[in-house]
Amino acid sequence: MATPDIIFYSAKGSPFSQRVEIAFQEAKADITKYSIDLRDKPEWYASRVNSTGMLPVVVYGSPRSDPEHPSPESAKIAESHILLEFIADLYLDSGLLPKDPVERARVRLFIDAAVTKLTAPTSAFFHGGSPDGFIAALMEIQELLPPTANFAVGDHFTIADAAIAPFLARWELRLRNDVGKFEEGTGLRVYEELFQSERFARLQKYYASISNRESFKNSFDPEYILAMDTGRLGRH
Amino acid sequence: MATPDIIFYTNKASIYAERVEFAFQEAKADVTRYSIDFANKPEWYAPRVNPASKVPALVYGSPKSDPENPSPESARITESLVLLEFVADLYPDSGLLPKDPVERARVRFFIDAVSTKVSPATAAFFFRGESPDAFIATVAEIQELLPPTAQFAVGDHFTIADAAIAPFLARWELQLRNDVGKFAEGTGPGVHKELFQSERFARLQKYLANISSRESFKSSFDPGVHMVTKMFEVGLRMLW
């Protein structure tokens, strides 16, 4: 029996969609990607793909030749972190998830810690709050990184890296361009701290490892994202 | 090589620990349990087992480790949902997670949809005494996520989706029946009648009946009345 077709509905510029795109590329998956501009969503998307209207979504088991008409019987899977596990399950030898249960738990704990520690302080900071919580949270994440391995839980790229990379990249881009609702110059100051100071050397090395991956470069459009973020978060 | 020991740091009053206990029971896992008394936490617990000082926590590694002084080389794992996946990985034939990737995604979607609702709803209603109507509305949303006729959360087999939410349902039932919560006195039985006796919530009631008839459930959930107040106090103190 042939392997079911995979159609990946991806939101252009979205970090959540980029997580999934990175994972598919790391797995060297043969899929159809259907890119959607969130500002101009096709009117058929909610009724035919996902009633909540959200992306990313993977449709599994519908002919990839017709992404605009996925079959009603096909499986529709949403939520980026669930999709990361799904791709790891489909491509067991990709290394996206290790085979050892303890190592798998380490991957999941890293993802959980990153989301739990970073979400609130990051949003607060980019919306004009203090950088202190954001910097402290990144220090905690840095402390979770293994001292010398290349990636979040070892020398192999896993879904832990796919989960955090799109977010680190967007923060780096914004800070370097001083984009955020904070006072002018704050972004540059924080950029220096996080991406140039000795105190965050480990984080910088980690960021270099993940941003050098082909899967990352192929799925990241800095100009598009910077324009989008400047529109949303810039000081006008 | 001998099978690594599992040391499970737990407390019968903890709703999050119960999720994992339920999974261990379903998997018929051989586990050494060590109960951590919240009111009188051993001073070695945070430095040797879990710096966050919470339960559940698990030490997995070299055999015959002393629970009060586990080998530093052994792995430490925390977070109840991560632990549920870990138990499913250790016991792949238990059915705790299906083998099919799409079915596995369905289990995780259910866990995600429900766990984002149950914790805040419980805190708001039971620990802060907020609106019963809002609580009932949330439970109605959860009921909507249950499949119309299957026995469990994502089909006819018990999975970690059930382990994740059953402890909440069971405690709600118990606490409401005993009127235990920060809500106005007398509120509990009224909400109990709505959720656990009315036709509107028949689907939920059937689901809870399926869950509570499992041997694993009976072994992991202590419905003694003495536990009800204890659970509540523990919850309040710990923000559970």
Short mmCIF file of N, CA, C and O in Angstrom, two decimals, chain A residues 60 74-79 81-82 85-86 89-90 97 100-102 104-106 108-109 112, chain B residues 60 73-79 82 85-86 89-90 100-102 104-106 108-110 112:
data_model
loop_
_atom_site.label_atom_id
_atom_site.label_comp_id
_atom_site.label_asym_id
_atom_site.label_seq_id
_atom_site.Cartn_x
_atom_site.Cartn_y
_atom_site.Cartn_z
N TYR A 60 -3.63 14.45 6.13
CA TYR A 60 -2.96 13.16 5.90
C TYR A 60 -3.93 12.20 5.24
O TYR A 60 -4.99 11.89 5.80
N SER A 74 -10.11 12.36 5.08
CA SER A 74 -8.69 12.43 5.46
C SER A 74 -8.54 12.99 6.88
O SER A 74 -9.41 13.69 7.37
N ALA A 75 -7.42 12.65 7.50
CA ALA A 75 -7.16 13.14 8.86
C ALA A 75 -6.63 14.57 8.78
O ALA A 75 -5.79 14.87 7.94
N LYS A 76 -7.14 15.43 9.64
CA LYS A 76 -6.66 16.81 9.70
C LYS A 76 -6.07 17.04 11.08
O LYS A 76 -6.75 16.88 12.09
N ILE A 77 -4.80 17.40 11.11
CA ILE A 77 -4.11 17.53 12.39
C ILE A 77 -3.61 18.95 12.56
O ILE A 77 -2.95 19.50 11.66
N ALA A 78 -3.92 19.54 13.71
CA ALA A 78 -3.54 20.93 13.99
C ALA A 78 -2.66 21.01 15.24
O ALA A 78 -2.45 20.01 15.91
N GLU A 79 -2.18 22.20 15.53
CA GLU A 79 -1.31 22.51 16.68
C GLU A 79 0.15 22.12 16.39
O GLU A 79 0.49 20.94 16.27
N HIS A 81 2.92 21.90 18.10
CA HIS A 81 3.68 20.96 18.93
C HIS A 81 3.18 19.54 18.73
O HIS A 81 3.96 18.58 18.80
N ILE A 82 1.90 19.38 18.42
CA ILE A 82 1.36 18.05 18.12
C ILE A 82 1.89 17.58 16.76
O ILE A 82 2.22 16.41 16.57
N GLU A 85 5.43 16.13 17.01
CA GLU A 85 5.41 14.73 17.46
C GLU A 85 4.93 13.82 16.33
O GLU A 85 5.44 12.71 16.16
N PHE A 86 3.95 14.29 15.57
CA PHE A 86 3.39 13.50 14.46
C PHE A 86 4.47 13.21 13.41
O PHE A 86 4.63 12.08 12.95
N ASP A 89 6.84 10.75 14.65
CA ASP A 89 6.24 9.41 14.60
C ASP A 89 6.26 8.83 13.18
O ASP A 89 6.42 7.63 12.99
N LEU A 90 6.03 9.70 12.18
CA LEU A 90 6.01 9.24 10.79
C LEU A 90 7.41 8.89 10.29
O LEU A 90 7.57 8.00 9.46
N LEU A 97 12.95 12.63 17.09
CA LEU A 97 12.82 12.22 18.48
C LEU A 97 13.75 11.03 18.64
O LEU A 97 13.76 10.14 17.79
N ASP A 100 15.32 6.38 22.67
CA ASP A 100 15.37 6.08 24.09
C ASP A 100 14.33 6.90 24.88
O ASP A 100 14.27 8.13 24.73
N PRO A 101 13.53 6.24 25.74
CA PRO A 101 12.48 6.96 26.48
C PRO A 101 12.98 8.12 27.33
O PRO A 101 12.32 9.17 27.40
N VAL A 102 14.15 7.97 27.95
CA VAL A 102 14.66 9.07 28.78
C VAL A 102 15.05 10.26 27.91
O VAL A 102 14.75 11.41 28.24
N ARG A 104 13.79 10.98 25.02
CA ARG A 104 12.53 11.56 24.53
C ARG A 104 11.94 12.48 25.60
O ARG A 104 11.46 13.58 25.30
N ALA A 105 12.00 12.04 26.85
CA ALA A 105 11.49 12.88 27.93
C ALA A 105 12.30 14.18 28.02
O ALA A 105 11.74 15.25 28.26
N ARG A 106 13.59 14.11 27.82
CA ARG A 106 14.44 15.31 27.84
C ARG A 106 14.02 16.30 26.76
O ARG A 106 13.97 17.50 26.99
N ARG A 108 11.04 16.58 25.43
CA ARG A 108 9.74 17.16 25.80
C ARG A 108 9.87 18.14 26.95
O ARG A 108 9.19 19.16 26.99
N LEU A 109 10.75 17.84 27.91
CA LEU A 109 10.95 18.76 29.02
C LEU A 109 11.54 20.08 28.54
O LEU A 109 11.19 21.15 29.04
N ASP A 112 8.73 22.02 26.94
CA ASP A 112 7.84 22.51 27.98
C ASP A 112 8.47 23.69 28.71
O ASP A 112 7.82 24.72 28.94
N TYR B 60 14.85 7.53 37.27
CA TYR B 60 14.92 6.33 36.44
C TYR B 60 16.38 6.06 36.12
O TYR B 60 17.07 6.91 35.59
N GLU B 73 23.54 9.83 38.88
CA GLU B 73 23.59 9.54 37.43
C GLU B 73 22.22 9.20 36.85
O GLU B 73 22.04 9.25 35.64
N SER B 74 21.28 8.83 37.71
CA SER B 74 19.96 8.45 37.21
C SER B 74 19.24 9.67 36.64
O SER B 74 19.45 10.78 37.11
N ALA B 75 18.36 9.42 35.69
CA ALA B 75 17.61 10.52 35.08
C ALA B 75 16.51 10.99 36.02
O ALA B 75 15.89 10.19 36.72
N ARG B 76 16.28 12.29 36.04
CA ARG B 76 15.15 12.86 36.77
C ARG B 76 14.16 13.41 35.77
O ARG B 76 14.55 14.17 34.88
N ILE B 77 12.90 13.02 35.91
CA ILE B 77 11.89 13.48 34.98
C ILE B 77 10.72 14.05 35.77
O ILE B 77 10.27 13.45 36.75
N THR B 78 10.23 15.21 35.32
CA THR B 78 9.10 15.86 35.99
C THR B 78 8.03 16.23 34.94
O THR B 78 8.19 15.91 33.78
N GLU B 79 6.99 16.93 35.41
CA GLU B 79 5.87 17.38 34.55
C GLU B 79 4.97 16.20 34.20
O GLU B 79 5.34 15.29 33.44
N VAL B 82 4.58 15.12 30.52
CA VAL B 82 5.81 14.50 29.99
C VAL B 82 5.93 13.09 30.56
O VAL B 82 6.31 12.15 29.86
N GLU B 85 3.75 10.55 28.70
CA GLU B 85 4.40 10.11 27.46
C GLU B 85 5.53 9.13 27.78
O GLU B 85 5.74 8.16 27.05
N PHE B 86 6.25 9.40 28.86
CA PHE B 86 7.37 8.53 29.25
C PHE B 86 6.88 7.13 29.59
O PHE B 86 7.45 6.13 29.14
N ASP B 89 5.99 5.38 26.50
CA ASP B 89 7.19 4.95 25.78
C ASP B 89 7.81 3.70 26.42
O ASP B 89 8.31 2.82 25.73
N LEU B 90 7.79 3.64 27.76
CA LEU B 90 8.37 2.49 28.47
C LEU B 90 7.53 1.23 28.26
O LEU B 90 8.06 0.12 28.29
N ASP B 100 -0.48 3.85 15.83
CA ASP B 100 -0.69 4.62 14.61
C ASP B 100 -0.46 6.12 14.83
O ASP B 100 -1.02 6.70 15.77
N PRO B 101 0.36 6.76 13.98
CA PRO B 101 0.67 8.19 14.17
C PRO B 101 -0.55 9.11 14.21
O PRO B 101 -0.57 10.06 15.00
N VAL B 102 -1.55 8.83 13.38
CA VAL B 102 -2.73 9.71 13.38
C VAL B 102 -3.50 9.55 14.70
O VAL B 102 -3.95 10.54 15.30
N ARG B 104 -2.24 8.66 17.55
CA ARG B 104 -1.41 9.30 18.57
C ARG B 104 -1.65 10.80 18.58
O ARG B 104 -1.76 11.43 19.64
N ALA B 105 -1.76 11.37 17.39
CA ALA B 105 -2.03 12.81 17.30
C ALA B 105 -3.39 13.13 17.91
O ALA B 105 -3.56 14.17 18.56
N ARG B 106 -4.37 12.24 17.71
CA ARG B 106 -5.70 12.45 18.29
C ARG B 106 -5.64 12.45 19.81
O ARG B 106 -6.28 13.25 20.48
N ARG B 108 -3.04 13.25 21.65
CA ARG B 108 -2.36 14.48 22.08
C ARG B 108 -3.24 15.70 21.91
O ARG B 108 -3.21 16.63 22.73
N PHE B 109 -4.04 15.71 20.86
CA PHE B 109 -4.94 16.84 20.64
C PHE B 109 -5.95 16.92 21.77
O PHE B 109 -6.23 17.99 22.31
N PHE B 110 -6.49 15.75 22.15
CA PHE B 110 -7.45 15.71 23.25
C PHE B 110 -6.79 16.22 24.54
O PHE B 110 -7.35 17.06 25.24
N ASP B 112 -4.28 18.18 24.89
CA ASP B 112 -4.03 19.61 24.78
C ASP B 112 -5.31 20.41 24.97
O ASP B 112 -5.36 21.36 25.75
#
